[in-house]
Amino acid sequence: MQLELVHSLIFFLIGGFLVFMAITVTRDNFASHANRAAGAMLFFAGVGPLALAIGYVVQITSADPAVFRSYTLYNLYHVWEFFFPALLVFSWLFPVDRMHRVRHHRLRYLVIVPQLIHLSLALTYQRLVGLLNTLVESSAATNLTGMILKPVAWVFQQLMLLVAYVRVHEQSIFGLINLVYVLAAIYFFETGRRYLTNPRLQEQTRLVVWSMRLGLGLFTLSFLSWSLGKGTWFGTAAPYLLMIAIVLGGGLLTNAIIRHRFLNVQLFFRQSLINTLIASVLVGLYVLLGMHAKDLLVPILGAQAEVVSYLFIVLMLLLFQPISAWIDNVIRSMFMRTRTDYRNIMERFSRQVISNFEPLALRRSIEEILKTSLLVDRVYFILFDDSIGEYAILKSDDYPRRTVLDRQDLMLRGINLLDTPTRFTSLAAYQDNSRLAEILNELEARVILPLKDAQHMLGFVALSSKSAGYHY
């Protein structure tokens, strides 16, 4: 009984944490296809442990535990199965968006067809069997109705033979389909890494690929244990292997979110994710100690254990706030040391700026910060050249030649009116007959950063889109 309760608690924590991660990733940037796909993937991964935990609780209070155990594993397997198409769709969107080249984007939803068939089959099989029995009984009659229903019953009976075969071998058939989905997802992740040059994205993708590899290995063991180990301890280990796969995969994704801003999840949500996890563990520990304080103190204090246990609980309550505050400070300091935290980025960048007086080196520092820390694909510098009295697009790794501009260019006038970073599309009114506008459109500029002193515009920096479909 106690072991079942421990299992339920562990599965509740795992499932709840994965669902929380799904909400965090999706809510942070709902407009992003990659975030929504990752959210769906984590949500269905969390549904499995939650279903198993609920099943354990129901099983404990049930008169027939075997029925509820099979019902729990049934739900775990079929509902959790939607994780695999979500994983495949995510591999099409990260780290390289392959869907923008597909004319009919909605075709990607066809990948859930096998899982829908499996779920529908599992939910309606008993009703289909009842319908078949009714048809067979009705077709046995010698009246006109029986004659009409006889061919219908025969056709339906043949279809039910096929359905029954699939039902008997469903774990092998659909398990193999899910295995193919995981292999395809790993292939897309691996091939997508070849197109990446940004070190942060490379690190994120490496963590995702490793989580998929570990998950694939454990899922394969689970698949084999379900298929070959029925009735043995190897077969009963299948759901636990699935849980371990979910925990390891989710743990690596959590590390990518916290340390490497996976999917560009903002600092607030990353901290809330960790705070929620730590608070859950702390409250659970407090409840556990409070419930068993007396039992723990009896061997030491004997008859006085009950009184001391009350004092111990009061002391725990008094220390809860200081301990919680200390943990919060540790978490904050952990995030401040993260290289992808904007405050840390600005601190490092400021140290480089005040110690660097060479224009070319300074531009390279700015370019490096924008590309590695903020995931900008390409950076273009347009600055005023005192030697010729004109603005020029400077030569760089992203722009092979130096191009002089006419200071009367209408787009330059529009940029001169800016005081803050602005999306390039907001300057559409200044694009008519503008050579600069044509060049910026060819370079796929997305954001303009004006550079000004007290009296003049020194130039501006044009930024392209971000890597992996991330947004500004």
Coordinates of C-alpha atoms in Angstrom, one line a residue:
M1 CA 0.0 0.0 0.0
Q2 CA 2.7 2.5 1.0
L3 CA 4.7 1.5 -2.1
E4 CA 1.8 2.3 -4.4
L5 CA 1.3 5.7 -2.7
V6 CA 5.0 6.5 -3.2
H7 CA 4.6 5.5 -6.9
S8 CA 1.6 7.8 -7.2
L9 CA 3.4 10.7 -5.6
I10 CA 6.5 10.3 -7.9
F11 CA 4.3 10.0 -11.0
F12 CA 2.2 13.0 -10.0
L13 CA 5.3 15.1 -9.5
I14 CA 6.8 14.0 -12.9
G15 CA 3.6 14.5 -14.8
G16 CA 2.8 17.8 -13.2
F17 CA 6.3 19.2 -13.8
L18 CA 6.2 18.2 -17.5
V19 CA 2.7 19.8 -17.9
F20 CA 4.0 23.0 -16.2
M21 CA 7.0 23.0 -18.6
A22 CA 4.5 22.6 -21.5
I23 CA 2.5 25.6 -20.3
T24 CA 5.6 27.7 -19.8
V25 CA 7.1 27.0 -23.2
T26 CA 3.8 27.6 -25.0
R27 CA 2.8 30.7 -23.1
D28 CA 6.2 32.4 -23.5
N29 CA 5.7 32.6 -27.3
F30 CA 2.4 31.2 -28.4
A31 CA 2.9 32.7 -31.9
S32 CA 5.9 30.4 -32.5
H33 CA 5.2 27.1 -34.2
A34 CA 8.2 25.6 -32.5
N35 CA 7.1 26.6 -29.1
R36 CA 3.6 25.2 -29.7
A37 CA 5.0 21.9 -30.9
A38 CA 7.4 21.6 -28.0
G39 CA 4.5 22.5 -25.6
A40 CA 2.4 19.7 -27.1
M41 CA 5.3 17.3 -26.9
L42 CA 5.9 18.0 -23.2
F43 CA 2.2 18.0 -22.4
F44 CA 1.6 14.5 -23.8
A45 CA 4.8 13.3 -22.1
G46 CA 3.3 14.5 -18.8
V47 CA -0.1 13.0 -19.4
G48 CA 1.4 9.5 -19.2
P49 CA 2.7 9.8 -15.6
L50 CA -0.4 11.6 -14.5
A51 CA -2.7 8.8 -15.9
L52 CA -0.5 6.2 -14.2
A53 CA -0.6 8.1 -10.9
I54 CA -4.4 8.5 -11.0
G55 CA -4.7 4.8 -11.8
Y56 CA -2.7 3.8 -8.8
V57 CA -4.9 5.9 -6.5
V58 CA -8.1 4.4 -8.0
Q59 CA -6.6 0.9 -7.8
I60 CA -5.9 1.2 -4.1
T61 CA -9.6 2.0 -3.4
S62 CA -11.0 -0.5 -5.9
A63 CA -12.5 -3.8 -5.2
D64 CA -10.9 -5.2 -8.3
P65 CA -7.4 -3.7 -8.7
A66 CA -6.5 -5.8 -11.7
V67 CA -9.2 -4.1 -13.8
F68 CA -8.1 -0.6 -12.9
R69 CA -4.4 -1.5 -13.4
S70 CA -5.1 -2.6 -17.0
Y71 CA -7.3 0.5 -17.5
T72 CA -4.5 2.7 -16.3
L73 CA -1.8 1.2 -18.6
Y74 CA -4.3 1.3 -21.4
N75 CA -4.8 5.1 -21.0
L76 CA -1.1 5.6 -20.4
Y77 CA -0.1 3.9 -23.6
H78 CA -2.8 5.4 -25.9
V79 CA -2.9 9.0 -24.7
W80 CA 0.8 9.3 -24.2
E81 CA 1.3 8.1 -27.8
F82 CA 0.5 11.5 -29.2
F83 CA 3.9 12.6 -27.9
F84 CA 5.5 10.9 -30.9
P85 CA 3.8 12.9 -33.7
A86 CA 4.4 16.1 -31.7
L87 CA 8.1 15.2 -31.4
L88 CA 8.3 14.6 -35.2
V89 CA 6.6 18.0 -36.0
F90 CA 9.0 19.7 -33.5
S91 CA 12.0 18.2 -35.4
W92 CA 10.7 19.8 -38.6
L93 CA 10.7 23.2 -36.9
F94 CA 13.8 23.2 -34.8
P95 CA 16.7 23.8 -35.2
V96 CA 15.9 24.5 -38.9
D97 CA 12.4 25.4 -40.0
R98 CA 11.6 22.9 -42.8
M99 CA 7.9 23.7 -42.9
H100 CA 8.2 27.1 -44.6
R101 CA 9.1 25.3 -47.8
V102 CA 6.0 23.2 -47.7
R103 CA 3.1 24.6 -49.7
H104 CA 0.4 22.9 -47.6
H105 CA 1.5 23.3 -44.0
R106 CA -1.6 21.6 -42.6
L107 CA -0.5 18.3 -44.1
R108 CA 1.8 17.9 -41.1
Y109 CA -1.3 17.1 -39.0
L110 CA -1.6 13.8 -40.9
V111 CA 1.2 12.4 -38.7
I112 CA -1.3 12.0 -35.9
V113 CA -3.5 9.6 -38.0
P114 CA -2.0 6.3 -36.6
Q115 CA -2.4 7.5 -33.1
L116 CA -6.0 8.6 -33.7
I117 CA -6.7 5.2 -35.2
H118 CA -5.2 3.5 -32.3
L119 CA -7.1 5.6 -29.7
S120 CA -10.4 5.2 -31.6
L121 CA -9.9 1.5 -31.9
A122 CA -9.2 1.2 -28.2
L123 CA -12.2 3.2 -27.2
T124 CA -14.8 1.7 -29.6
Y125 CA -13.6 -1.9 -29.9
Q126 CA -16.1 -3.4 -27.4
R127 CA -19.0 -1.5 -29.0
L128 CA -17.9 -2.7 -32.4
V129 CA -18.0 -6.3 -31.1
G130 CA -21.5 -5.7 -29.7
L131 CA -22.6 -4.3 -33.0
L132 CA -21.2 -7.3 -34.9
N133 CA -23.0 -9.7 -32.6
T134 CA -26.3 -7.8 -33.2
L135 CA -25.8 -7.9 -36.9
V136 CA -25.0 -11.7 -36.9
E137 CA -28.1 -12.4 -34.8
S138 CA -30.3 -10.3 -37.0
S139 CA -29.0 -11.7 -40.3
A140 CA -29.8 -15.3 -39.0
A141 CA -33.5 -14.5 -39.3
T142 CA -35.3 -16.0 -42.3
N143 CA -37.3 -12.9 -43.1
L144 CA -36.5 -10.1 -45.6
T145 CA -34.5 -8.1 -43.0
G146 CA -32.3 -11.1 -42.4
M147 CA -31.7 -11.5 -46.1
I148 CA -30.7 -7.8 -46.4
L149 CA -28.4 -7.9 -43.4
K150 CA -26.6 -11.1 -44.2
P151 CA -24.1 -9.6 -46.8
V152 CA -23.7 -6.5 -44.6
A153 CA -22.9 -8.8 -41.6
W154 CA -20.4 -10.8 -43.6
V155 CA -18.5 -7.7 -44.8
F156 CA -18.5 -6.3 -41.3
Q157 CA -17.3 -9.6 -39.9
Q158 CA -14.4 -9.6 -42.3
L159 CA -13.5 -6.1 -41.2
M160 CA -13.7 -7.1 -37.6
L161 CA -11.3 -9.9 -38.2
L162 CA -8.8 -7.4 -39.4
V163 CA -9.6 -5.1 -36.4
A164 CA -9.2 -8.0 -34.0
Y165 CA -5.9 -8.9 -35.5
V166 CA -4.7 -5.3 -35.1
R167 CA -6.1 -5.3 -31.6
V168 CA -4.2 -8.4 -30.6
H169 CA -0.9 -7.1 -32.0
E170 CA -1.5 -3.4 -31.2
Q171 CA 1.5 -3.0 -29.0
S172 CA 3.8 -4.4 -31.7
I173 CA 2.2 -2.5 -34.6
F174 CA 1.8 0.9 -33.1
G175 CA 4.9 0.6 -31.0
L176 CA 6.9 0.1 -34.2
I177 CA 5.2 3.1 -35.7
N178 CA 6.2 5.2 -32.7
L179 CA 9.7 3.9 -33.0
V180 CA 9.9 5.0 -36.6
Y181 CA 8.7 8.5 -35.5
V182 CA 11.5 8.8 -33.0
L183 CA 14.1 7.6 -35.5
A184 CA 12.8 10.1 -38.1
A185 CA 12.9 12.9 -35.5
I186 CA 16.5 12.1 -34.6
Y187 CA 17.4 12.2 -38.3
F188 CA 15.9 15.6 -38.7
F189 CA 17.6 16.9 -35.6
E190 CA 21.0 15.5 -36.7
T191 CA 20.7 16.9 -40.2
G192 CA 19.5 20.3 -38.9
R193 CA 22.6 20.7 -36.8
R194 CA 24.8 20.8 -40.0
Y195 CA 23.2 24.1 -40.9
L196 CA 23.9 25.8 -37.6
T197 CA 26.9 28.1 -37.0
N198 CA 25.7 29.7 -33.8
P199 CA 27.4 28.0 -30.8
R200 CA 24.4 28.6 -28.5
L201 CA 22.0 26.9 -30.9
Q202 CA 24.5 24.1 -31.5
E203 CA 24.6 23.5 -27.7
Q204 CA 20.8 23.6 -27.5
T205 CA 20.4 21.1 -30.3
R206 CA 23.1 18.9 -28.9
L207 CA 21.1 18.6 -25.6
V208 CA 17.9 17.9 -27.5
V209 CA 19.5 15.2 -29.6
W210 CA 21.0 13.5 -26.6
S211 CA 17.6 13.6 -24.8
M212 CA 16.2 11.9 -27.9
R213 CA 18.9 9.3 -28.0
L214 CA 18.4 8.4 -24.4
G215 CA 14.7 8.3 -24.8
L216 CA 15.0 6.2 -27.9
G217 CA 17.1 3.6 -26.1
L218 CA 14.8 3.4 -23.2
F219 CA 11.7 3.4 -25.4
T220 CA 13.2 0.5 -27.4
L221 CA 13.7 -1.5 -24.2
S222 CA 10.2 -0.7 -23.1
F223 CA 8.8 -1.8 -26.6
L224 CA 10.8 -5.0 -26.4
S225 CA 9.6 -5.8 -22.8
W226 CA 6.0 -5.2 -23.8
S227 CA 6.3 -7.3 -26.9
L228 CA 8.5 -10.2 -25.7
G229 CA 8.3 -10.1 -21.9
K230 CA 4.5 -10.5 -21.3
G231 CA 3.9 -12.2 -17.9
T232 CA 7.5 -11.8 -16.7
W233 CA 9.2 -9.1 -14.6
F234 CA 10.7 -7.8 -17.9
G235 CA 7.2 -7.0 -19.1
T236 CA 6.1 -5.3 -15.9
A237 CA 9.2 -3.1 -16.1
A238 CA 7.9 -1.5 -19.4
P239 CA 6.0 1.4 -17.9
Y240 CA 8.9 2.2 -15.6
L241 CA 11.3 2.3 -18.5
L242 CA 8.9 4.8 -20.2
M243 CA 8.9 6.9 -17.0
I244 CA 12.7 6.9 -16.9
A245 CA 12.8 7.9 -20.5
I246 CA 10.4 10.8 -19.8
V247 CA 12.4 12.0 -16.8
L248 CA 15.8 11.9 -18.5
G249 CA 14.5 13.6 -21.7
G250 CA 12.6 16.2 -19.7
G251 CA 15.6 16.8 -17.5
L252 CA 17.9 17.6 -20.4
L253 CA 15.2 19.9 -21.9
T254 CA 14.9 21.6 -18.6
N255 CA 18.7 22.1 -18.5
A256 CA 18.5 23.6 -22.0
I257 CA 15.7 26.0 -21.0
I258 CA 17.5 27.1 -17.8
R259 CA 21.1 27.4 -19.0
H260 CA 20.8 28.0 -22.7
R261 CA 17.4 29.7 -23.1
F262 CA 16.1 26.9 -25.2
L263 CA 13.3 28.2 -27.5
N264 CA 14.2 31.7 -26.2
V265 CA 12.2 31.1 -23.1
Q266 CA 12.4 34.3 -21.0
L267 CA 14.1 34.7 -17.7
F268 CA 10.9 35.2 -15.7
F269 CA 9.4 31.9 -16.9
R270 CA 12.7 30.0 -16.4
Q271 CA 12.9 31.2 -12.8
S272 CA 9.2 30.5 -12.1
L273 CA 9.8 26.9 -13.5
I274 CA 12.6 26.3 -11.0
N275 CA 10.9 28.1 -8.1
T276 CA 7.8 25.9 -8.6
L277 CA 9.9 22.7 -8.6
I278 CA 11.9 23.7 -5.5
A279 CA 8.7 24.9 -3.7
S280 CA 7.0 21.6 -4.4
V281 CA 9.9 19.6 -3.1
L282 CA 10.2 21.8 0.0
V283 CA 6.5 21.7 0.8
G284 CA 6.5 17.9 0.3
L285 CA 9.5 17.5 2.6
Y286 CA 7.9 19.7 5.3
V287 CA 4.6 17.7 5.1
L288 CA 6.6 14.4 5.3
L289 CA 8.6 15.5 8.3
G290 CA 5.5 16.9 10.0
M291 CA 3.6 13.7 9.6
H292 CA 6.5 11.5 10.9
A293 CA 8.2 13.8 13.4
K294 CA 6.9 11.8 16.3
D295 CA 7.9 8.5 14.9
L296 CA 11.4 9.8 14.2
L297 CA 11.8 11.1 17.7
V298 CA 10.4 8.2 19.7
P299 CA 13.7 6.1 19.6
I300 CA 15.6 9.1 20.9
L301 CA 13.3 10.8 23.4
G302 CA 10.8 8.1 24.3
A303 CA 7.7 9.4 26.1
Q304 CA 8.6 13.0 25.5
A305 CA 8.7 12.5 21.8
E306 CA 5.1 13.8 21.3
V307 CA 5.7 17.1 23.0
V308 CA 9.0 17.6 21.3
S309 CA 7.4 16.8 17.9
Y310 CA 5.0 19.7 18.3
L311 CA 7.9 22.0 19.1
F312 CA 9.8 20.6 16.1
I313 CA 6.8 21.4 13.8
V314 CA 6.6 25.0 15.2
L315 CA 10.3 25.4 14.5
M316 CA 9.9 24.1 11.0
L317 CA 7.2 26.7 10.3
L318 CA 9.3 29.5 11.7
L319 CA 12.2 28.4 9.5
F320 CA 10.2 28.0 6.3
Q321 CA 10.3 31.6 5.2
P322 CA 14.1 32.0 5.7
I323 CA 14.8 28.8 3.9
S324 CA 12.5 29.7 1.1
A325 CA 14.2 33.2 0.8
W326 CA 17.7 31.6 0.8
I327 CA 16.7 29.2 -2.0
D328 CA 15.3 32.1 -4.0
N329 CA 18.6 34.0 -3.7
V330 CA 20.5 31.0 -4.8
I331 CA 18.3 30.6 -7.8
R332 CA 18.6 34.3 -8.7
S333 CA 22.4 34.1 -8.4
M334 CA 22.4 31.0 -10.6
F335 CA 20.5 32.9 -13.4
M336 CA 22.7 35.9 -13.1
R337 CA 25.7 33.7 -13.8
T338 CA 24.0 32.4 -16.9
R339 CA 25.7 33.7 -20.1
T340 CA 22.3 34.1 -21.8
D341 CA 20.8 36.3 -19.2
Y342 CA 20.5 39.8 -20.6
R343 CA 21.9 41.5 -17.5
N344 CA 25.0 39.4 -17.8
I345 CA 25.2 40.1 -21.5
M346 CA 25.1 43.8 -20.9
E347 CA 27.7 43.6 -18.2
R348 CA 30.2 41.7 -20.4
F349 CA 29.5 44.0 -23.3
S350 CA 30.0 47.1 -21.2
R351 CA 33.5 45.8 -20.1
Q352 CA 34.4 45.3 -23.8
V353 CA 33.2 48.7 -24.9
I354 CA 35.1 50.8 -22.3
S355 CA 38.3 49.0 -22.9
N356 CA 38.2 49.0 -26.7
F357 CA 39.1 52.1 -28.8
E358 CA 39.6 50.5 -32.2
P359 CA 36.5 50.9 -34.4
L360 CA 36.9 47.7 -36.3
A361 CA 37.4 45.7 -33.1
L362 CA 34.5 47.4 -31.5
R363 CA 32.2 46.5 -34.4
R364 CA 33.3 42.9 -34.1
S365 CA 32.5 42.9 -30.4
I366 CA 29.0 44.2 -31.1
E367 CA 28.6 41.7 -33.9
E368 CA 29.7 38.8 -31.7
I369 CA 27.4 39.8 -28.9
L370 CA 24.4 40.1 -31.2
K371 CA 25.1 36.8 -33.0
T372 CA 26.1 34.5 -30.1
S373 CA 24.0 35.8 -27.3
L374 CA 20.9 37.2 -29.1
L375 CA 21.0 34.7 -32.0
V376 CA 20.9 37.3 -34.8
D377 CA 21.8 35.8 -38.1
R378 CA 23.5 38.8 -39.8
V379 CA 24.6 42.2 -38.7
Y380 CA 25.2 45.2 -41.0
F381 CA 26.8 48.5 -40.1
I382 CA 25.9 51.7 -41.9
L383 CA 28.1 54.6 -40.5
F384 CA 29.0 58.2 -41.5
D385 CA 32.4 58.4 -43.2
D386 CA 34.0 61.7 -42.2
S387 CA 36.6 61.4 -45.1
I388 CA 33.9 61.7 -47.8
G389 CA 31.1 63.2 -45.9
E390 CA 28.6 60.5 -46.7
Y391 CA 27.1 57.4 -45.1
A392 CA 28.4 54.0 -46.2
I393 CA 27.5 50.3 -45.7
L394 CA 30.7 48.9 -44.2
K395 CA 32.4 45.8 -45.4
S396 CA 32.0 42.8 -43.1
D397 CA 31.6 39.0 -43.0
D398 CA 28.0 39.5 -43.9
Y399 CA 28.5 42.2 -46.5
P400 CA 31.3 41.7 -49.0
R401 CA 31.8 45.2 -50.3
R402 CA 31.7 48.8 -49.1
T403 CA 28.7 50.8 -50.5
V404 CA 28.5 54.6 -50.3
L405 CA 25.0 56.1 -49.9
D406 CA 23.5 59.4 -50.9
R407 CA 22.8 61.4 -47.8
Q408 CA 19.6 62.7 -49.4
D409 CA 18.2 59.1 -49.5
L410 CA 14.6 59.1 -48.3
M411 CA 15.2 56.0 -46.1
L412 CA 18.1 57.8 -44.4
R413 CA 15.8 60.6 -43.5
G414 CA 13.3 58.3 -42.0
I415 CA 15.9 56.5 -39.9
N416 CA 17.2 59.9 -38.8
L417 CA 13.8 60.4 -37.1
L418 CA 14.2 57.3 -35.0
D419 CA 15.2 57.4 -31.3
T420 CA 14.7 53.7 -30.5
P421 CA 15.2 50.3 -32.2
T422 CA 12.4 49.9 -34.8
R423 CA 11.2 47.2 -37.1
F424 CA 12.1 47.9 -40.7
T425 CA 8.5 47.3 -41.8
S426 CA 7.6 50.4 -39.8
L427 CA 9.6 52.5 -42.3
A428 CA 7.5 51.5 -45.4
A429 CA 6.6 55.2 -46.0
Y430 CA 10.3 56.0 -46.8
Q431 CA 11.0 53.3 -49.3
D432 CA 9.9 55.0 -52.5
N433 CA 12.8 55.6 -54.9
S434 CA 15.3 54.7 -52.1
R435 CA 18.4 52.9 -53.0
L436 CA 19.1 52.1 -49.3
A437 CA 15.6 50.6 -48.9
E438 CA 16.3 48.3 -51.9
I439 CA 19.6 47.2 -50.3
L440 CA 18.0 46.6 -46.9
N441 CA 15.2 44.6 -48.5
E442 CA 17.8 42.5 -50.4
L443 CA 19.6 41.9 -47.1
E444 CA 16.4 40.9 -45.4
A445 CA 16.8 43.5 -42.7
R446 CA 14.2 43.2 -39.8
V447 CA 15.3 45.7 -37.1
I448 CA 17.0 49.1 -37.4
L449 CA 19.1 50.4 -34.4
P450 CA 19.8 54.1 -34.8
L451 CA 23.2 55.4 -33.5
K452 CA 23.1 59.1 -32.5
D453 CA 25.1 61.6 -30.5
A454 CA 23.7 64.8 -29.1
Q455 CA 23.4 66.5 -32.5
H456 CA 23.8 64.1 -35.4
M457 CA 23.0 60.6 -36.6
L458 CA 26.2 58.7 -36.7
G459 CA 24.6 55.8 -38.6
F460 CA 22.7 52.7 -37.7
V461 CA 22.9 48.9 -37.4
A462 CA 20.6 46.7 -39.4
L463 CA 19.8 43.3 -38.1
S464 CA 18.4 40.3 -40.1
S465 CA 16.0 37.7 -38.6
K466 CA 17.0 35.5 -35.7
S467 CA 18.2 31.9 -36.0
A468 CA 15.9 28.9 -35.7
G469 CA 12.8 31.1 -36.2
Y470 CA 13.2 33.0 -32.9
H471 CA 11.6 36.4 -32.6
Y472 CA 12.7 39.8 -31.4

